């Protein structure tokens, strides 16, 4: 037999042990701030390619920097000095700023290896007739606008391999130039692109690289008065992490302080404040541990959400401390209602566990674990602790205030019904445009950084790739071969003009087999001299002048092979890095960028190209639309999230039905919640804020929090209408405290600079208040005179 | 006594002898610029000959020049290889059988030095010309030669001088002497309509 004392020790001991274990689990977890929280977990092949590209591709390492202020010459000098410092610093693999030396280096490399890189290089082209045609063509080109440049290389390159290579490799549009480096079109911003050595998943290392860049810029002797702007995935990851940390710190300390002040005013007892906060602290630690154990990675969004959950977890202790004071047998009288409230909320959140988005699953698990932990602590631990009675004067004053509000709301019930109906009509009318499609609004980065990114991208004036054929292979060379195979299959479409241009990684680095075949097509010096003598017949050029050409061909025949390392650090290397990407699962993906005619819909063309690739024996090759497919993908997952949320709502209804057993009782609980949700959504419609997945979570929270209020009022309505006795006033004042703390906890998120946190704040804050007011208006019995 | 007839004849002879001088007195750079600026937008057929040291014969191309004031210039080459070159502000667009490419003119000093001269002359903008070139005018109103020597060292790496010839406000030809001694001569064969 256990003594009550022994039991208390056991309960508290278990609780402390649980806290210690959870804290240890939390300490091992890793914080993630990237968009992967909203990348689906079990995507198909196409989607995995997209995610591959985002996670491991060049994009996750690419920093786009702008330098503003000063004169064009100063900016150019700063850009060159910064590029030099970053190249020497070692934390960036590639730094490109359009400087003449960059361009010269690229062209020298292309010139040197033109016979391995050139797609026209074949035995036929180096036959006598082939040489004649190629040289005649080059002489015609000397009359054109590029003649002044071409004549410089003509003796070395009379067959025109270099101009053909440049036309194929250099993008048709390049950034503008001012002060000798890349600039925005109007020239007021010098531009620079740098790739971090660290992969996109290593935010700490990327932070070091960005710090180094800023320090290097500040240390430039030339450039007082110039400013460095940086954007791109690494900046997003690092800045978002910092902003979220700062925001969470700032908001949670402000929120915490406000909560403590409210509790102090209410309880007038330090001991009660500590007791009141215990379930909150337990909830946060247990919830974080559940995430860490279940996922290993904690998304920043979840942390921000944790601050908001403080407000809700505080409800349970408020109910306990106040209602236990009023002299009722709390466990028998009130616990069943709280238990039902917790069960309702858990049902709602359970739906999120089935979502495909890790971020939503985390929010679901976090809320379930947190609420159960807070309620369990309140139920089992708090009664064992020596609480102080809540001052009767407070209960009386706050209770009477709430009673007055109840009467007021009760009188307004028909106008409120009308208002809720109008809100529902507004929501219905805008049902097609309620939800933001794609990644819009889901980015954890602060809005100011998103705006800077848009500005720098527009300045660079480089078209984002849209139509991409993805092929893959177990090795770099296999991926390159697949790319060559795909390009050959697409050649007829290119000739027909269905495809305007193809950019392939194999243009920069052909596969080993292709390189060997081109080398084998080159004649030796003696043979070439003999053929040239005949080939120049009828052309205004002497074969003797073309001796540099013979030398170059000989050199290409006998010279060293080229590999991926030759390109490292150059702007051609940067291009190759974006087109040839290691896959998460091992192996390599090669991306061929296709420029399609800008007319009409490209979907049929995509189908044709897919069919062409499949017919060419490349069944794994896929045509991707990088703009349309992510939108469709996220649209599909949003639909899925809505379905699961609907399922959660049905579960809540079933649960309420099972416990309350009468339609009138269920309606009393459900109607105020539905009204609050309708009003909040209508508010977002009227302020033209598209709803995101995070708003959906906020709406679920309104139901979770609001169901407690509605249950309390519905419960009162069932009882014999009591006078304004101490118990009624106490329960009303506990509701006031609970609602106030929820408003503070969530409402403060509405002031966050992080869009995802703001979304939760603007839904739950107003929603919780509306749920309370509507519950007062619609659920309660006509309150007694008092 | 000198007869009236003889006096008249002398006077006429003097007038004939002085005529070129008189004409020259009113013909200077500002006068040329005024004439040129008076010419509206237009188009003209051209023939261009390039004598290159690497080739035994000059390469010849034909096409049309199109100018729309103040800054739009097109050079449409028909032969031997079709090409369209469009200058609009600092934008340079080249279109040929290989497709379309866009450049910033400032990135291509070898084309810019020629385009600046041509646009400056077409618009009669002495200030623009003066910024980029040292100008020397020779000849008469009906047969003038404007010699332009680039001031910028970057441009002089490509072009030693550009000489524009013409009559009144009409341009007859543009001769470019390149830094390596190669010479290209663009003649207007059918004047602006």
PDB file of C-alpha atoms in Angstrom, chain A residues 403-508:
ATOM      1  CA  UNK A 403     -20.854  38.439 -16.202  1.00  0.00           C
ATOM      2  CA  UNK A 404     -21.511  41.918 -17.520  1.00  0.00           C
ATOM      3  CA  UNK A 405     -19.866  40.995 -20.802  1.00  0.00           C
ATOM      4  CA  UNK A 406     -21.949  37.824 -20.985  1.00  0.00           C
ATOM      5  CA  UNK A 407     -25.114  39.877 -20.680  1.00  0.00           C
ATOM      6  CA  UNK A 408     -23.920  42.321 -23.306  1.00  0.00           C
ATOM      7  CA  UNK A 409     -22.993  39.536 -25.726  1.00  0.00           C
ATOM      8  CA  UNK A 410     -26.240  37.749 -25.020  1.00  0.00           C
ATOM      9  CA  UNK A 411     -28.166  40.862 -26.046  1.00  0.00           C
ATOM     10  CA  UNK A 412     -26.106  41.107 -29.244  1.00  0.00           C
ATOM     11  CA  UNK A 413     -26.660  37.483 -30.210  1.00  0.00           C
ATOM     12  CA  UNK A 414     -28.849  38.127 -33.257  1.00  0.00           C
ATOM     13  CA  UNK A 415     -26.668  40.899 -34.704  1.00  0.00           C
ATOM     14  CA  UNK A 416     -23.712  38.559 -34.126  1.00  0.00           C
ATOM     15  CA  UNK A 417     -25.514  35.745 -35.960  1.00  0.00           C
ATOM     16  CA  UNK A 418     -26.083  38.133 -38.865  1.00  0.00           C
ATOM     17  CA  UNK A 419     -22.412  39.202 -38.820  1.00  0.00           C
ATOM     18  CA  UNK A 420     -21.227  35.584 -38.806  1.00  0.00           C
ATOM     19  CA  UNK A 421     -23.563  34.772 -41.723  1.00  0.00           C
ATOM     20  CA  UNK A 422     -22.214  37.721 -43.703  1.00  0.00           C
ATOM     21  CA  UNK A 423     -18.657  36.555 -42.950  1.00  0.00           C
ATOM     22  CA  UNK A 424     -19.542  33.048 -44.111  1.00  0.00           C
ATOM     23  CA  UNK A 425     -21.029  34.499 -47.314  1.00  0.00           C
ATOM     24  CA  UNK A 426     -17.869  36.550 -47.961  1.00  0.00           C
ATOM     25  CA  UNK A 427     -15.704  33.467 -47.446  1.00  0.00           C
ATOM     26  CA  UNK A 428     -17.923  31.404 -49.752  1.00  0.00           C
ATOM     27  CA  UNK A 429     -17.795  34.054 -52.431  1.00  0.00           C
ATOM     28  CA  UNK A 430     -13.981  34.152 -52.378  1.00  0.00           C
ATOM     29  CA  UNK A 431     -13.572  30.407 -51.933  1.00  0.00           C
ATOM     30  CA  UNK A 432     -11.459  30.070 -55.099  1.00  0.00           C
ATOM     31  CA  UNK A 433      -8.953  32.754 -54.179  1.00  0.00           C
ATOM     32  CA  UNK A 434      -8.654  32.159 -50.437  1.00  0.00           C
ATOM     33  CA  UNK A 435      -5.439  30.179 -50.568  1.00  0.00           C
ATOM     34  CA  UNK A 436      -1.998  31.276 -51.655  1.00  0.00           C
ATOM     35  CA  UNK A 437      -0.635  28.840 -54.210  1.00  0.00           C
ATOM     36  CA  UNK A 438       2.970  27.711 -54.298  1.00  0.00           C
ATOM     37  CA  UNK A 439       5.577  28.805 -51.814  1.00  0.00           C
ATOM     38  CA  UNK A 440       4.137  32.261 -51.397  1.00  0.00           C
ATOM     39  CA  UNK A 441       3.841  33.121 -47.718  1.00  0.00           C
ATOM     40  CA  UNK A 442       5.547  29.912 -46.566  1.00  0.00           C
ATOM     41  CA  UNK A 443       9.032  31.314 -46.693  1.00  0.00           C
ATOM     42  CA  UNK A 444      10.414  31.601 -43.180  1.00  0.00           C
ATOM     43  CA  UNK A 445      12.657  34.477 -44.314  1.00  0.00           C
ATOM     44  CA  UNK A 446      11.691  37.994 -43.237  1.00  0.00           C
ATOM     45  CA  UNK A 447       9.739  40.032 -45.777  1.00  0.00           C
ATOM     46  CA  UNK A 448      12.488  42.679 -46.078  1.00  0.00           C
ATOM     47  CA  UNK A 449      15.003  40.033 -47.173  1.00  0.00           C
ATOM     48  CA  UNK A 450      12.540  38.614 -49.697  1.00  0.00           C
ATOM     49  CA  UNK A 451      12.179  42.107 -51.198  1.00  0.00           C
ATOM     50  CA  UNK A 452      15.971  42.564 -51.397  1.00  0.00           C
ATOM     51  CA  UNK A 453      16.280  39.207 -53.141  1.00  0.00           C
ATOM     52  CA  UNK A 454      13.669  40.165 -55.717  1.00  0.00           C
ATOM     53  CA  UNK A 455      15.517  43.434 -56.377  1.00  0.00           C
ATOM     54  CA  UNK A 456      18.930  41.810 -56.861  1.00  0.00           C
ATOM     55  CA  UNK A 457      17.484  39.111 -59.113  1.00  0.00           C
ATOM     56  CA  UNK A 458      15.755  41.687 -61.286  1.00  0.00           C
ATOM     57  CA  UNK A 459      19.005  43.679 -61.459  1.00  0.00           C
ATOM     58  CA  UNK A 460      20.989  40.697 -62.671  1.00  0.00           C
ATOM     59  CA  UNK A 461      18.432  40.486 -65.528  1.00  0.00           C
ATOM     60  CA  UNK A 462      19.297  36.842 -65.994  1.00  0.00           C
ATOM     61  CA  UNK A 463      16.371  34.690 -67.022  1.00  0.00           C
ATOM     62  CA  UNK A 464      15.540  31.987 -64.523  1.00  0.00           C
ATOM     63  CA  UNK A 465      15.576  28.615 -66.220  1.00  0.00           C
ATOM     64  CA  UNK A 466      12.088  27.276 -66.701  1.00  0.00           C
ATOM     65  CA  UNK A 467      11.974  24.248 -68.992  1.00  0.00           C
ATOM     66  CA  UNK A 468      14.478  21.649 -67.942  1.00  0.00           C
ATOM     67  CA  UNK A 469      15.132  18.080 -69.059  1.00  0.00           C
ATOM     68  CA  UNK A 470      16.607  16.100 -66.192  1.00  0.00           C
ATOM     69  CA  UNK A 471      18.670  12.970 -66.799  1.00  0.00           C
ATOM     70  CA  UNK A 472      20.871  11.108 -64.384  1.00  0.00           C
ATOM     71  CA  UNK A 473      23.627   8.558 -64.094  1.00  0.00           C
ATOM     72  CA  UNK A 474      25.681   6.800 -61.438  1.00  0.00           C
ATOM     73  CA  UNK A 475      28.814   8.831 -62.302  1.00  0.00           C
ATOM     74  CA  UNK A 476      29.526  12.292 -63.680  1.00  0.00           C
ATOM     75  CA  UNK A 477      30.498  10.772 -67.005  1.00  0.00           C
ATOM     76  CA  UNK A 478      27.349   8.628 -67.199  1.00  0.00           C
ATOM     77  CA  UNK A 479      25.196  11.687 -66.477  1.00  0.00           C
ATOM     78  CA  UNK A 480      27.039  13.619 -69.210  1.00  0.00           C
ATOM     79  CA  UNK A 481      26.526  10.764 -71.656  1.00  0.00           C
ATOM     80  CA  UNK A 482      22.824  10.724 -70.843  1.00  0.00           C
ATOM     81  CA  UNK A 483      22.747  14.494 -71.441  1.00  0.00           C
ATOM     82  CA  UNK A 484      24.381  14.035 -74.860  1.00  0.00           C
ATOM     83  CA  UNK A 485      21.942  11.260 -75.660  1.00  0.00           C
ATOM     84  CA  UNK A 486      18.975  13.468 -74.716  1.00  0.00           C
ATOM     85  CA  UNK A 487      20.319  16.400 -76.740  1.00  0.00           C
ATOM     86  CA  UNK A 488      20.709  14.167 -79.795  1.00  0.00           C
ATOM     87  CA  UNK A 489      17.112  13.006 -79.364  1.00  0.00           C
ATOM     88  CA  UNK A 490      15.974  16.630 -79.222  1.00  0.00           C
ATOM     89  CA  UNK A 491      17.968  17.715 -82.293  1.00  0.00           C
ATOM     90  CA  UNK A 492      14.984  17.297 -84.682  1.00  0.00           C
ATOM     91  CA  UNK A 493      12.802  19.459 -82.407  1.00  0.00           C
ATOM     92  CA  UNK A 494      15.565  22.079 -82.403  1.00  0.00           C
ATOM     93  CA  UNK A 495      15.755  21.949 -86.210  1.00  0.00           C
ATOM     94  CA  UNK A 496      11.953  22.315 -86.472  1.00  0.00           C
ATOM     95  CA  UNK A 497      12.067  25.370 -84.192  1.00  0.00           C
ATOM     96  CA  UNK A 498       9.936  23.758 -81.467  1.00  0.00           C
ATOM     97  CA  UNK A 499      12.930  24.222 -79.210  1.00  0.00           C
ATOM     98  CA  UNK A 500      14.900  27.440 -79.697  1.00  0.00           C
ATOM     99  CA  UNK A 501      17.988  26.663 -77.710  1.00  0.00           C
ATOM    100  CA  UNK A 502      19.465  23.885 -75.590  1.00  0.00           C
ATOM    101  CA  UNK A 503      22.011  24.472 -72.843  1.00  0.00           C
ATOM    102  CA  UNK A 504      23.643  21.262 -71.688  1.00  0.00           C
ATOM    103  CA  UNK A 505      26.416  20.531 -69.181  1.00  0.00           C
ATOM    104  CA  UNK A 506      27.949  18.400 -71.947  1.00  0.00           C
ATOM    105  CA  UNK A 507      28.605  21.618 -73.913  1.00  0.00           C
ATOM    106  CA  UNK A 508      31.069  22.621 -71.201  1.00  0.00           C
TER     107      UNK A 508
END
